[in-house]
Short mmCIF file of C-alpha atoms in Angstrom, two decimals:
data_model
loop_
_atom_site.label_atom_id
_atom_site.label_comp_id
_atom_site.label_asym_id
_atom_site.label_seq_id
_atom_site.Cartn_x
_atom_site.Cartn_y
_atom_site.Cartn_z
CA MET A 1 79.42 135.80 108.16
CA ILE A 2 77.77 132.86 110.33
CA ASN A 3 80.04 130.19 111.53
CA HIS A 4 78.36 126.74 111.17
CA LEU A 5 81.31 124.81 112.96
CA ASN A 6 79.99 125.22 116.31
CA ILE A 7 76.65 123.55 115.33
CA ALA A 8 78.47 120.78 113.62
CA LYS A 9 80.67 120.26 116.78
CA ASN A 10 77.52 120.08 118.86
CA LEU A 11 75.56 117.51 116.83
CA LYS A 12 76.55 114.69 119.18
CA SER A 13 73.45 113.01 120.76
CA ASN A 14 74.26 114.47 124.26
CA SER A 15 74.72 118.15 123.08
CA ILE A 16 72.09 118.40 120.30
CA ASN A 17 70.22 120.98 122.43
CA MET A 18 73.34 123.17 122.32
CA ALA A 19 73.28 122.87 118.53
CA LEU A 20 69.67 123.83 118.38
CA ASP A 21 70.31 126.77 120.75
CA ILE A 22 73.04 127.98 118.42
CA TYR A 23 70.83 127.55 115.56
CA GLU A 24 67.97 129.58 116.95
CA SER A 25 70.46 132.25 117.83
CA ASN A 26 71.84 132.32 114.19
CA ILE A 27 68.42 132.81 112.52
CA LYS A 28 66.87 135.18 115.08
CA ASP A 29 67.55 138.18 112.98
CA PHE A 30 65.96 136.88 109.78
CA LYS A 31 63.56 134.18 110.99
CA ARG A 32 60.59 136.19 109.57
CA SER A 33 62.00 136.27 106.10
CA ALA A 34 61.55 132.92 104.12
CA LYS A 35 64.22 134.05 101.51
CA GLU A 36 66.88 134.60 104.08
CA LEU A 37 65.86 131.45 106.05
CA LYS A 38 66.20 129.28 102.87
CA LEU A 39 69.66 130.74 102.01
CA TYR A 40 70.75 130.19 105.39
CA LEU A 41 69.37 126.69 105.59
CA SER A 42 71.11 125.84 102.35
CA LYS A 43 74.36 126.82 103.46
CA LEU A 44 74.13 125.07 106.67
CA ASN A 45 72.99 121.81 105.04
CA MET A 46 75.94 122.05 102.49
CA PHE A 47 78.33 122.79 105.43
CA LEU A 48 77.05 119.79 107.33
CA TYR A 49 77.31 117.44 104.41
CA THR A 50 80.81 118.46 103.77
CA TYR A 51 81.79 118.18 107.42
CA PHE A 52 80.58 114.59 107.52
CA LEU A 53 82.22 113.81 104.37
CA VAL A 54 85.59 115.19 105.38
CA GLN A 55 85.70 114.33 109.03
CA TYR A 56 84.26 110.89 108.88
CA ASN A 57 84.32 109.95 105.41
CA LYS A 58 80.54 109.53 105.58
CA ASP A 59 78.59 110.44 102.48
CA LEU A 60 75.24 111.80 103.48
CA GLU A 61 74.22 113.17 99.98
CA SER A 62 70.94 111.48 99.90
CA TYR A 63 70.04 113.03 103.26
CA ALA A 64 71.22 116.55 102.31
CA LEU A 65 69.13 116.32 99.08
CA LYS A 66 66.01 115.33 101.10
CA CYS A 67 66.53 118.33 103.28
CA SER A 68 67.26 120.73 100.46
CA LYS A 69 63.97 119.68 98.73
CA LEU A 70 61.99 120.14 101.96
CA PHE A 71 63.16 123.80 102.54
CA THR A 72 63.20 124.81 98.83
CA LYS A 73 59.55 124.20 98.20
CA GLU A 74 58.49 125.76 101.50
CA ASN A 75 57.57 129.41 101.85
CA SER A 76 56.44 129.70 105.61
CA PRO A 77 59.26 131.09 107.79
CA GLU A 78 57.86 129.28 110.90
CA LYS A 79 57.65 125.88 109.00
CA LEU A 80 61.23 126.63 107.55
CA ARG A 81 62.59 127.07 111.08
CA ALA A 82 61.03 123.90 112.27
CA ILE A 83 62.49 122.04 108.99
CA GLY A 84 65.78 123.37 110.09
CA GLU A 85 65.50 121.76 113.54
CA LYS A 86 64.38 118.41 112.15
CA MET A 87 67.50 118.63 109.70
CA LEU A 88 69.77 119.09 112.62
CA ILE A 89 68.29 116.06 114.80
CA GLY A 90 68.56 114.06 111.55
CA TYR A 91 72.32 114.97 111.05
CA SER A 92 72.79 114.32 114.95
CA ASN A 93 71.58 110.81 114.31
CA ASN A 94 73.91 110.35 111.56
CA PHE A 95 76.62 111.71 113.56
CA SER A 96 76.10 108.98 116.25
CA LEU A 97 76.07 106.46 113.62
CA ALA A 98 79.20 107.77 112.04
CA LEU A 99 81.01 107.62 115.37
CA LYS A 100 80.05 104.03 115.83
CA GLU A 101 81.14 103.10 112.35
CA ASN A 102 84.57 105.14 112.76
CA ASP A 103 85.13 103.37 116.24
CA HIS A 104 84.47 99.93 114.58
CA GLU A 105 86.96 100.79 111.76
CA LEU A 106 89.56 102.00 114.14
CA VAL A 107 89.50 98.65 116.16
CA GLU A 108 89.62 96.79 112.90
CA ILE A 109 92.73 98.48 111.90
CA ALA A 110 94.33 97.95 115.29
CA LEU A 111 93.45 94.16 115.17
CA GLU A 112 94.95 93.89 111.62
CA TYR A 113 98.15 95.79 112.68
CA ILE A 114 98.37 93.46 115.96
CA ASN A 115 97.75 90.30 114.08
CA LYS A 116 100.50 91.11 111.62
CA ASN A 117 102.88 92.29 114.29
CA TYR A 118 102.34 90.62 117.58
CA THR A 119 105.77 88.76 117.30
CA LYS A 120 107.38 92.32 117.70
CA LYS A 121 107.25 94.86 120.54
CA ILE A 122 103.73 96.36 120.40
CA THR A 123 102.62 98.92 122.88
CA LEU A 124 99.33 100.57 123.43
CA GLN A 125 100.79 103.97 122.79
CA SER A 126 102.50 102.86 119.58
CA VAL A 127 99.16 101.63 118.22
CA ALA A 128 97.17 104.72 119.22
CA SER A 129 99.68 106.95 117.71
CA LYS A 130 99.29 105.03 114.41
CA LEU A 131 95.46 105.62 114.65
CA HIS A 132 95.95 109.24 115.67
CA ILE A 133 93.91 108.76 118.91
CA SER A 134 94.78 108.70 122.58
CA ARG A 135 95.97 105.61 124.35
CA ASN A 136 93.15 105.87 126.97
CA TYR A 137 90.56 106.03 124.15
CA LEU A 138 91.95 103.10 122.24
CA CYS A 139 92.11 101.10 125.60
CA HIS A 140 88.62 101.83 126.18
CA LEU A 141 87.53 101.26 122.70
CA PHE A 142 89.49 97.85 122.26
CA LYS A 143 87.89 96.28 125.50
CA ILE A 144 84.27 97.31 124.38
CA LYS A 145 84.62 95.98 120.81
CA THR A 146 86.54 92.89 121.48
CA GLY A 147 85.89 91.93 125.12
CA TYR A 148 89.71 91.70 125.81
CA LYS A 149 92.05 94.32 127.10
CA PHE A 150 94.86 95.38 124.75
CA CYS A 151 97.75 93.49 126.31
CA GLU A 152 95.42 90.29 126.80
CA TYR A 153 94.74 90.16 123.16
CA ILE A 154 98.33 90.44 122.18
CA ASN A 155 99.30 87.72 124.84
CA LEU A 156 96.71 85.36 123.54
CA GLN A 157 98.02 85.78 119.92
CA ARG A 158 101.50 85.03 121.18
CA VAL A 159 100.48 82.09 123.26
CA ASN A 160 98.49 80.50 120.46
CA LYS A 161 101.44 80.62 118.07
CA ALA A 162 103.66 79.27 120.97
CA LYS A 163 101.11 76.18 121.34
CA ALA A 164 101.30 75.61 117.56
CA LEU A 165 105.21 75.61 117.62
CA ILE A 166 105.18 73.41 120.60
CA GLU A 167 102.94 70.92 118.88
CA GLU A 168 105.34 70.69 115.89
CA ASP A 169 108.05 69.86 118.35
CA LYS A 170 110.85 71.32 116.18
CA LYS A 171 112.06 74.25 118.22
CA THR A 172 113.45 74.90 121.71
CA PHE A 173 111.44 76.89 124.36
CA GLU A 174 114.00 79.52 124.02
CA PHE A 175 113.51 80.02 120.20
CA ILE A 176 109.66 79.99 120.59
CA SER A 177 109.59 82.43 123.50
CA PHE A 178 111.50 85.08 121.25
CA ASP A 179 109.95 84.16 118.10
CA CYS A 180 106.51 84.69 119.45
CA GLY A 181 107.40 87.99 120.74
CA PHE A 182 107.90 87.38 124.48
CA SER A 183 110.64 89.62 126.12
CA SER A 184 112.38 86.59 127.82
CA GLN A 185 111.97 82.82 128.39
CA SER A 186 110.62 83.39 131.84
CA HIS A 187 108.24 85.80 130.64
CA PHE A 188 107.03 83.29 128.10
CA SER A 189 106.74 80.57 130.69
CA THR A 190 104.70 82.75 133.07
CA THR A 191 102.46 84.09 130.45
CA PHE A 192 101.93 80.62 128.85
CA LYS A 193 100.75 79.24 132.10
CA LYS A 194 98.47 82.11 133.05
CA TYR A 195 96.53 81.66 129.89
CA VAL A 196 96.76 77.82 129.32
CA GLY A 197 96.87 76.49 132.94
CA LEU A 198 99.92 74.59 132.14
CA THR A 199 103.69 75.25 131.72
CA PRO A 200 105.19 75.13 128.07
CA ASN A 201 106.87 71.88 129.09
CA GLU A 202 103.76 70.32 130.61
CA TYR A 203 101.82 71.22 127.59
CA LYS A 204 104.37 69.61 125.39
CA LYS A 205 104.07 66.28 127.28
CA GLN A 206 100.46 66.56 127.05
CA ALA A 207 100.25 67.50 123.53
CA LEU A 208 102.85 64.97 122.16
#
């Protein structure tokens, strides 16, 4: 029984050649038989379609049907082999797109969580765990997609809320610091000045 998983895992753009090598190895015993090639390609096509659907929630039904039509009506073993290669390259292109879409969705979920919970204690590790990815990958992804480091974005959200509360002039700095998620009033003052250029008290005098 031929295992198609190794091909699926190597369909990244930087390892497509590995996937093609595995493909060639898999069909070497029956690449002169159109019937056996069609059966192999049909099973491989169905596996890759299912793999994308389960792993990345990406429905490639139209592409899978297109591939199926191509090798179903072909009877030349050599042309079938070439169709198989083109099919893998096409799936590889969709793989790259799926990863980009998946990365975008991960950052969107992270942002939504942060925007709802930035007044609480949030760590890179806690958010990464919720997304089932490593903290290093989330850190890298977050910076690329938002332009901010993870901690910078959280601090900006907290500072922006603090500015709004200061402008209302109804709460003490101590209340504001903890209400916005800062660990202490001194942490609040230091962070506020770093991002605003003024201390909370200086900002209050300027705003009121």
